[in-house]
mmCIF file of C-alpha atoms in Angstrom:
data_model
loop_
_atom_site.group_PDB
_atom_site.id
_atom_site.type_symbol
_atom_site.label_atom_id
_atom_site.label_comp_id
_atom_site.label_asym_id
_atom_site.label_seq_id
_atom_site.Cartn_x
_atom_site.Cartn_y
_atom_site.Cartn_z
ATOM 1 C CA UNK A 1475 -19.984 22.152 -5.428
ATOM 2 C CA UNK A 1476 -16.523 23.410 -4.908
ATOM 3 C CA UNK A 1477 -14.659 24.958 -7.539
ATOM 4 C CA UNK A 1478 -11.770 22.351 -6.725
ATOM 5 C CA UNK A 1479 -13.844 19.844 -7.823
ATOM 6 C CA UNK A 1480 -15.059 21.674 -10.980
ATOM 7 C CA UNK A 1481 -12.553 19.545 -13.470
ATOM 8 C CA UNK A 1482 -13.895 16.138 -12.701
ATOM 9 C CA UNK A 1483 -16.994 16.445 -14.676
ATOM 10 C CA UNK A 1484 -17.270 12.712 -15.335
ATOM 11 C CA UNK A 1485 -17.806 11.990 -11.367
ATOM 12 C CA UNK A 1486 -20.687 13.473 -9.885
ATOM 13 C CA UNK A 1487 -20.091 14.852 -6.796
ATOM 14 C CA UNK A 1488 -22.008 16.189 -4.076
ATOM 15 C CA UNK A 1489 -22.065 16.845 0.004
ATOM 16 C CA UNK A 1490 -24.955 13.968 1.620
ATOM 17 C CA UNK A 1491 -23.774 15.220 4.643
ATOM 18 C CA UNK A 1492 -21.372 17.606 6.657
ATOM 19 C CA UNK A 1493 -17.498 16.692 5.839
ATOM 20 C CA UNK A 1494 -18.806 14.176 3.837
ATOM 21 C CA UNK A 1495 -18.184 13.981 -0.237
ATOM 22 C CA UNK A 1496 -19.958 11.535 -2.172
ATOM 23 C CA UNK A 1497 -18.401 10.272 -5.616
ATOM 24 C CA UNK A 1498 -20.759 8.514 -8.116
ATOM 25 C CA UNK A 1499 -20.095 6.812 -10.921
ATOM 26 C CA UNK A 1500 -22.700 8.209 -13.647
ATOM 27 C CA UNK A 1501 -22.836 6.470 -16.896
ATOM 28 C CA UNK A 1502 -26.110 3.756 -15.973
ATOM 29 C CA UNK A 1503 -26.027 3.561 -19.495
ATOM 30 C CA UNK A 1504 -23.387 1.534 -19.783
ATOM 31 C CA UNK A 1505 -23.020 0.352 -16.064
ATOM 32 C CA UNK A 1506 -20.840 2.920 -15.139
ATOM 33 C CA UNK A 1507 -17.894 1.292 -17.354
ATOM 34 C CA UNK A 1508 -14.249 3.829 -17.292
ATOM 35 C CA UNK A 1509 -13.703 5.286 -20.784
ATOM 36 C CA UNK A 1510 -10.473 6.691 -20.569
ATOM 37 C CA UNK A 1511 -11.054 10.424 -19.526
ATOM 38 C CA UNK A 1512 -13.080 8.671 -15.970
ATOM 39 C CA UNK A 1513 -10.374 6.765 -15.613
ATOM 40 C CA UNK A 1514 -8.063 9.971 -15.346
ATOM 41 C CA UNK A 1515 -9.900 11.874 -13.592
ATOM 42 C CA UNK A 1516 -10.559 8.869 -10.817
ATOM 43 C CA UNK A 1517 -6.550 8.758 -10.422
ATOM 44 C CA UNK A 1518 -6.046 12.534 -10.031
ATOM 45 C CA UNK A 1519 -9.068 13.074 -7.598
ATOM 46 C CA UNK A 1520 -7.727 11.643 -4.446
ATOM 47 C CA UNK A 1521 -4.925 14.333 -4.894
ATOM 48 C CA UNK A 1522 -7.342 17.127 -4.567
ATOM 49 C CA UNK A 1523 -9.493 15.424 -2.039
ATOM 50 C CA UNK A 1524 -6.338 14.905 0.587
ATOM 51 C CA UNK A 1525 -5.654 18.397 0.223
ATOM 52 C CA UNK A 1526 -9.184 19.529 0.837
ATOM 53 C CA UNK A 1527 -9.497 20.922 4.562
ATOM 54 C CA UNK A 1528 -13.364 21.203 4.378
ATOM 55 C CA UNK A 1529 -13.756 17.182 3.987
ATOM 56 C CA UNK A 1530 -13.444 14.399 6.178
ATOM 57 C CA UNK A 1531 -14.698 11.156 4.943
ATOM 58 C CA UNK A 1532 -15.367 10.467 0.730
ATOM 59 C CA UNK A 1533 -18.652 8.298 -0.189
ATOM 60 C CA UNK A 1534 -18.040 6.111 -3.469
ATOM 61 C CA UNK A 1535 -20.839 4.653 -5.242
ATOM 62 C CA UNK A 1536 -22.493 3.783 -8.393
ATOM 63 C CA UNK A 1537 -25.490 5.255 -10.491
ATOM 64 C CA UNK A 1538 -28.549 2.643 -11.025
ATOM 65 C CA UNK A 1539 -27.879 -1.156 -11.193
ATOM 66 C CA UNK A 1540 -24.012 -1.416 -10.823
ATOM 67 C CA UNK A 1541 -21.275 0.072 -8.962
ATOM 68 C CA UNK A 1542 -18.874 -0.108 -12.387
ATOM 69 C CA UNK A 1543 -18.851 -1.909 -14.960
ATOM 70 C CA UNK A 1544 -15.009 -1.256 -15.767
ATOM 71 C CA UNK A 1545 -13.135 0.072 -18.198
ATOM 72 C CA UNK A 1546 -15.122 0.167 -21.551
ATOM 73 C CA UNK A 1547 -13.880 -1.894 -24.816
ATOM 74 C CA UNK A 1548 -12.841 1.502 -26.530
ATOM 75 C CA UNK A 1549 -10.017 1.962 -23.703
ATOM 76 C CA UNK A 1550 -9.182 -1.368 -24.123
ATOM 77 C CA UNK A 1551 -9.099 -1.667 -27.548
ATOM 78 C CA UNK A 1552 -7.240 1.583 -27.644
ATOM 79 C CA UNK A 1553 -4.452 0.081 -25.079
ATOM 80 C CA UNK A 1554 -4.156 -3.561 -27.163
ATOM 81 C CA UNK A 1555 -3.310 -1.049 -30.399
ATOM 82 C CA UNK A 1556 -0.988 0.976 -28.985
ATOM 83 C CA UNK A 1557 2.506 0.983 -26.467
ATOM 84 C CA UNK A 1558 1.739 4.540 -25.934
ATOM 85 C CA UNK A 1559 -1.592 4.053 -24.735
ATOM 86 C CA UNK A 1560 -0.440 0.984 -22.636
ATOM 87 C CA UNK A 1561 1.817 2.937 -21.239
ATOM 88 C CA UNK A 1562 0.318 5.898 -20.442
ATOM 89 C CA UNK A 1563 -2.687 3.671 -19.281
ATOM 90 C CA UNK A 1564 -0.294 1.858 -17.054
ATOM 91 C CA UNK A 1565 1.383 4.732 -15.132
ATOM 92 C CA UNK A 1566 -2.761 5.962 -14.094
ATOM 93 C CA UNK A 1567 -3.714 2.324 -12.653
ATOM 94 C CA UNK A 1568 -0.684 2.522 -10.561
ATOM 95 C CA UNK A 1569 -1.182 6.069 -9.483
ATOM 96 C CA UNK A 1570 -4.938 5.472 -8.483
ATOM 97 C CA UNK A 1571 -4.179 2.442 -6.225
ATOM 98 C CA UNK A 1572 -1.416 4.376 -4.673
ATOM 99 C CA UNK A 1573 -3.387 7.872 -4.520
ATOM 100 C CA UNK A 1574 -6.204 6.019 -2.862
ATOM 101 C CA UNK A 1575 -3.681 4.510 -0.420
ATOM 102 C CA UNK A 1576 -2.116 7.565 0.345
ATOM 103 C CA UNK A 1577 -5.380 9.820 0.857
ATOM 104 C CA UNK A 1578 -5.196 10.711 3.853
ATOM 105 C CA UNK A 1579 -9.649 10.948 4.381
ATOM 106 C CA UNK A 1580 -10.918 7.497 4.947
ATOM 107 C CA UNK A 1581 -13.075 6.090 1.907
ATOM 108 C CA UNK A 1582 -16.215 4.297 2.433
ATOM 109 C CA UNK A 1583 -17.586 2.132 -0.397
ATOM 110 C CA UNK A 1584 -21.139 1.561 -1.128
ATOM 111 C CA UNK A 1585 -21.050 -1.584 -3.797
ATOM 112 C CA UNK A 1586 -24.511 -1.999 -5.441
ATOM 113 C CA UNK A 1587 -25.002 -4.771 -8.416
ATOM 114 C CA UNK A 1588 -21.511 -5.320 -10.885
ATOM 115 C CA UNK A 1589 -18.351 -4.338 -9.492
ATOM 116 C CA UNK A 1590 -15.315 -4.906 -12.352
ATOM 117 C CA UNK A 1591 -12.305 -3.420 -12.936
ATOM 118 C CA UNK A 1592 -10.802 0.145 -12.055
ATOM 119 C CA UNK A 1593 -13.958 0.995 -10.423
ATOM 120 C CA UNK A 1594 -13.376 -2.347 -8.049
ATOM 121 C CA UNK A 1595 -10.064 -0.825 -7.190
ATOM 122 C CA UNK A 1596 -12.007 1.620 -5.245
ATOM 123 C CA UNK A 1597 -14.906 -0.715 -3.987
ATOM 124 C CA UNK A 1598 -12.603 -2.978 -2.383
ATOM 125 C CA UNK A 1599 -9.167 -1.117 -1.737
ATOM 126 C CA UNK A 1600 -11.567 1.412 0.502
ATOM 127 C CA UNK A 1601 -11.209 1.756 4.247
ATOM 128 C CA UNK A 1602 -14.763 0.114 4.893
ATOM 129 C CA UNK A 1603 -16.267 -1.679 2.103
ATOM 130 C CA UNK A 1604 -20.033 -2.480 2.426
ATOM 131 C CA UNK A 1605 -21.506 -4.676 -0.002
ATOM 132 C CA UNK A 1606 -25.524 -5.048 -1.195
ATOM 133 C CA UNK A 1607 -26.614 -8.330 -1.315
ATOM 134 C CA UNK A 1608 -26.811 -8.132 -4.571
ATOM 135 C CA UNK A 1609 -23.628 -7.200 -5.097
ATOM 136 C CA UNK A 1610 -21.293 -9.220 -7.914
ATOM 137 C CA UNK A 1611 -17.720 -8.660 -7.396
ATOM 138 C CA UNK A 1612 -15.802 -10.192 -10.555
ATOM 139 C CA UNK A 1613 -11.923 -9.412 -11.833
ATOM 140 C CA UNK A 1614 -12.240 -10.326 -14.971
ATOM 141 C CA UNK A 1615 -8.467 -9.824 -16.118
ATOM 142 C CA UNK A 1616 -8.018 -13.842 -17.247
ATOM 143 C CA UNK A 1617 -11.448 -13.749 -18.674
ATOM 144 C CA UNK A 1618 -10.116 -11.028 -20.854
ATOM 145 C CA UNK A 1619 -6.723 -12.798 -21.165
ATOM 146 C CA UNK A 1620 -4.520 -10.525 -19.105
ATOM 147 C CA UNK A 1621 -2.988 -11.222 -16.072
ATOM 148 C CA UNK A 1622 -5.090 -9.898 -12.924
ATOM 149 C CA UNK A 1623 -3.201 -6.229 -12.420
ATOM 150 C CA UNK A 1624 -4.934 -3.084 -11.543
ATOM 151 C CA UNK A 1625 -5.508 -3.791 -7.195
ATOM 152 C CA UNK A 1626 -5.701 -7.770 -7.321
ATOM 153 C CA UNK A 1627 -2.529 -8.730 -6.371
ATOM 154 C CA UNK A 1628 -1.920 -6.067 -3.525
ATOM 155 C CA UNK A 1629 -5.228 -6.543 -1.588
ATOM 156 C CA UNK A 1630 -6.879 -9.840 -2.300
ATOM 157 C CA UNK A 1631 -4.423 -11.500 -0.189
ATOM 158 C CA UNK A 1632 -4.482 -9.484 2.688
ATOM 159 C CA UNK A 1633 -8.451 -9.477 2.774
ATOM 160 C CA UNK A 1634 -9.211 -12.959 1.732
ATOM 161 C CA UNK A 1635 -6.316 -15.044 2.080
ATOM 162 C CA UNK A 1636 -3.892 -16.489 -0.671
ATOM 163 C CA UNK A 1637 -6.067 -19.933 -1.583
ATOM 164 C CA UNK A 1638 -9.309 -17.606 -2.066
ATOM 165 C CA UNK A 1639 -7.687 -15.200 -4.198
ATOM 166 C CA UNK A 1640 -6.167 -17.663 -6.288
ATOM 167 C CA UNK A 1641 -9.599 -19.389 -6.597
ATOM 168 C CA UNK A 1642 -11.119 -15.818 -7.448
ATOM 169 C CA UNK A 1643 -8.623 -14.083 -9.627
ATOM 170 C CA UNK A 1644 -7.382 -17.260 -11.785
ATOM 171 C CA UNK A 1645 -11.149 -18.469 -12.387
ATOM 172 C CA UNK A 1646 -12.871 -14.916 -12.598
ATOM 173 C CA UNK A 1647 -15.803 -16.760 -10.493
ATOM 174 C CA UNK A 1648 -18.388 -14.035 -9.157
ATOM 175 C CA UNK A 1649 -18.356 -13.254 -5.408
ATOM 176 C CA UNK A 1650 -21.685 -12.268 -3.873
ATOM 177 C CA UNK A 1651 -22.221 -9.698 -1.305
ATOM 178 C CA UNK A 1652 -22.832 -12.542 1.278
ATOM 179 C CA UNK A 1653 -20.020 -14.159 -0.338
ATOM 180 C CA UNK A 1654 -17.657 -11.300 -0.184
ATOM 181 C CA UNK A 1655 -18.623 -10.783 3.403
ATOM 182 C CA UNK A 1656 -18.256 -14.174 4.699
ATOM 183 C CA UNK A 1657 -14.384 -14.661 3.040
ATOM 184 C CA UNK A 1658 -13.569 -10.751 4.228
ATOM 185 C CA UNK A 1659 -13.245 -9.255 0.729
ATOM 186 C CA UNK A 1660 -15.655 -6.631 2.172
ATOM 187 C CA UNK A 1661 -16.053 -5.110 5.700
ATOM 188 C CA UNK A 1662 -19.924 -5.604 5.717
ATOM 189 C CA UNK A 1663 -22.787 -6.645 3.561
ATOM 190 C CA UNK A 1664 -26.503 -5.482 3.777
ATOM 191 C CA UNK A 1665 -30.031 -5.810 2.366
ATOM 192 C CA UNK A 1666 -30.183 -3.460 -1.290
ATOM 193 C CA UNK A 1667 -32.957 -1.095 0.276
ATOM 194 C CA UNK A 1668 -30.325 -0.347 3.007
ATOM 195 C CA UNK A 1669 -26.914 0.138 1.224
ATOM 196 C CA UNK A 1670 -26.947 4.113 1.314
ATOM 197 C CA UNK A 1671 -28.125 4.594 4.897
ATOM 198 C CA UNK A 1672 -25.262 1.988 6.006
ATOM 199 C CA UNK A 1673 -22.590 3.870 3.825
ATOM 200 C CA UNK A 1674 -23.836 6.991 4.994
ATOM 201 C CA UNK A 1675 -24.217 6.227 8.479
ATOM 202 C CA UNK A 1676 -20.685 5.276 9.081
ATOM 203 C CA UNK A 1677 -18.914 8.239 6.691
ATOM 204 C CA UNK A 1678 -20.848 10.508 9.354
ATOM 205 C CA UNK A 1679 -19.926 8.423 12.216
ATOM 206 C CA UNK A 1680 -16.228 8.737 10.855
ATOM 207 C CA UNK A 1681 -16.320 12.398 9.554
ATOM 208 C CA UNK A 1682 -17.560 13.269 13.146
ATOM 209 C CA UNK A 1683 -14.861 11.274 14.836
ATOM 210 C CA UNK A 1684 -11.001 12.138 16.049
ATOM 211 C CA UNK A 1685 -9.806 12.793 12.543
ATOM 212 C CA UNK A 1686 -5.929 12.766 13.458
ATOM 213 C CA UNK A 1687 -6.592 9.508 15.207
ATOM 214 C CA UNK A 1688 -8.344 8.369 12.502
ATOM 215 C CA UNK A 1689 -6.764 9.473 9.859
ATOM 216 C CA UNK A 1690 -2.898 8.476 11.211
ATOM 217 C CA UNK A 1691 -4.870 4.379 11.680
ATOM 218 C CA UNK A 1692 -5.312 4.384 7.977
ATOM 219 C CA UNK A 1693 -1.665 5.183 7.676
ATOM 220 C CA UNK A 1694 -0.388 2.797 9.697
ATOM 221 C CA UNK A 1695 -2.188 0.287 8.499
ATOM 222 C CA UNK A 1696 -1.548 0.912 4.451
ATOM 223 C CA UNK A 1697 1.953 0.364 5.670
ATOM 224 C CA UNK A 1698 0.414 -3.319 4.789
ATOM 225 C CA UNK A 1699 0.051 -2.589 1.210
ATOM 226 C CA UNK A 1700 3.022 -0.079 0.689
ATOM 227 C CA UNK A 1701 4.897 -3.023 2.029
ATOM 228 C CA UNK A 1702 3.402 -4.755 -1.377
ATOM 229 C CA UNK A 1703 4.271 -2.273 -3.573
ATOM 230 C CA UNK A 1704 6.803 -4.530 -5.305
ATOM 231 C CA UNK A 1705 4.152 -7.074 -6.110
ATOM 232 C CA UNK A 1706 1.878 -4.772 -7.356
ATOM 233 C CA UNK A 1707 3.984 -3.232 -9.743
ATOM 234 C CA UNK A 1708 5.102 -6.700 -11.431
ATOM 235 C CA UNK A 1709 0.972 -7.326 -11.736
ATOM 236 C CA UNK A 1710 0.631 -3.920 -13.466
ATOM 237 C CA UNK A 1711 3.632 -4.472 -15.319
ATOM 238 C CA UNK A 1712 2.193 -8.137 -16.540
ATOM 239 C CA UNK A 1713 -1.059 -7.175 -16.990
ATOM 240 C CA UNK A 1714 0.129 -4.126 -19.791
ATOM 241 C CA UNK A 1715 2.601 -6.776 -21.301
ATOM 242 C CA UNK A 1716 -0.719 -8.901 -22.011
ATOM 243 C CA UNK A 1717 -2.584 -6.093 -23.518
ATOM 244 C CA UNK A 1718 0.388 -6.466 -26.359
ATOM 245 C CA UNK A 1719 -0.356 -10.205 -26.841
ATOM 246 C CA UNK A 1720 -2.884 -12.697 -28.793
ATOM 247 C CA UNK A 1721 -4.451 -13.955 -25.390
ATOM 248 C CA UNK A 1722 -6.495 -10.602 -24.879
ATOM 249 C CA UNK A 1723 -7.485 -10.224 -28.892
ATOM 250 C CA UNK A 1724 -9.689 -13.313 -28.160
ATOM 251 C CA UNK A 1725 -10.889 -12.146 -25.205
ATOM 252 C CA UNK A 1726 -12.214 -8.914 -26.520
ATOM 253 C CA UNK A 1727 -13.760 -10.643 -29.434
ATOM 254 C CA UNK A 1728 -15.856 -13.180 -27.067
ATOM 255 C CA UNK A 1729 -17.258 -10.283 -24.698
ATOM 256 C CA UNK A 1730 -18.215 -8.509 -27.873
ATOM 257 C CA UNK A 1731 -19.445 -11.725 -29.362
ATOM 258 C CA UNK A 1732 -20.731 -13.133 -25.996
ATOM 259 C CA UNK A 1733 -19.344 -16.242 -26.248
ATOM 260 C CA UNK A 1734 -16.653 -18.261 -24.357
ATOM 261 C CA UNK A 1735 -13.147 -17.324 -25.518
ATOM 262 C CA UNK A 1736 -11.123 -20.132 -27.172
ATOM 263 C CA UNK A 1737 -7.467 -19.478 -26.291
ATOM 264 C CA UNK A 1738 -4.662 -21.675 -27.321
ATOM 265 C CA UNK A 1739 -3.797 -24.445 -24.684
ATOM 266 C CA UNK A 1740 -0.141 -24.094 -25.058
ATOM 267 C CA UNK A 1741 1.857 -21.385 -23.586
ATOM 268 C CA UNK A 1742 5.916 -20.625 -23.912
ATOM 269 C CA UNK A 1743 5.853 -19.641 -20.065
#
């Protein structure tokens, strides 16, 4: 492995094949969930991986049954306590949607079982997302009782349409691989057993293609989402401003309980 990539010692990293780096997410234990030093290292990666001249394409899966489970309840917990950590937590879920837009190496996703949360961003914000049919693509964020930040609101739009993403991100319904596939959430969706070779295949197909060509497409085309920016922020900005409420207290306690959540039916807004 290169030294560059030496600090990120909660990704595993390796080379599947020539120009091409793979990122896994490695805790199976837990379903790959972000505790809070994966979740900085995950924003500050793309950084390192634009400015490395020996890769071409980056390979993002998960370890085991799930592609990530999302951020773990000690992060949240941590961020409902304190404005610090909300904060701080805040400025890294902007930077990794933006970092991952502004990479200049095309990202290919390979999505097997649970995809939640910051991990998600990366599933679904990458340049070709290929889904197992096993797949389950959830944001949770109303579930939890926070509005639906971290890449809902700057991508679910432009991949599914407005009336599906309302559907999706207000109910926290599961999407399928097939699902996912046949709304355009995801470029492509395959049989489990052939996930990896399809991921593969293509990050070699692009890593051995015209990489200026390539690589000035993705640019053009993330004008789509820089052109969101605005809305994005305001569903980060919401989304930390729930952390500090009641709405997100119960919604801890029922995943820990594993129960429905019982949130008050009236609302000042």
């Amino acid at each position: 492995m290169s030294d560059r990539y030496a600090a990120y010692t909660k990704l595993r990293i390796d080379y599947p094949a020539e120009r091409v780096l793979r990122i896994t997410f490695d805790r199976p234990e837990t379903y790959n969930s972000v505790d809070s030093e994966t979740h900085s290292q995950l924003v500050e990666i793309w950084r390192t991986i634009d400015a490395d001249p020996d890769i071409n394409v980056v390979l993002v899966t998960g370890a085991g049954k799930a592609f990530s489970a999302g951020g773990d309840f000690d992060l949240i917990e941590d961020m409902i306590e304190s404005q610090e950590e909300r904060m701080r937590v805040w400025k890294e879920a902007k930077d990794l949607v933006y970092n991952i837009v502004n990479c200049n190496k095309p990202i290919v996703s390979a999505i097997n079982g649970p995809a939640v949360g910051a991990g998600l961003v990366v599933g679904i914000l990458a340049d070709v997302s290929i889904a197992a049919k096993s797949a389950k693509i959830v944001d949770g964020h109303t579930r939890l009782g926070v509005a639906a930040g971290d890449v809902a609101a700057i991508i679910w739009p432009l991949l599914c349409g407005m009336a599906k993403a309302k559907y999706y991100l207000m109910t926290c319904k599961p999407v399928s691989g097939e699902e996912a596939e046949r709304i355009g959430l995801v470029s492509l969706c395959v049989e489990d057993a052939e996930l990896m070779d399809t991921a593969l295949g293509v990050a070699t197909d692009l890593a051995n293609g015209a990489q200026s060509a390539i690589r000035w497409t993705k640019y053009a085309l993330n004008n789509w989402l820089r052109m969101a920016g605005p809305i994005f922020d305001t569903s980060t900005a919401l989304e930390m401003l729930g952390f500090a409420g009641d709405e997100v207290k119960e919604g801890v306690a029922s995943h820990r309980e594993k129960r429905k959540p019982v949130f008050r039916k009236d609302c000042p807004v």
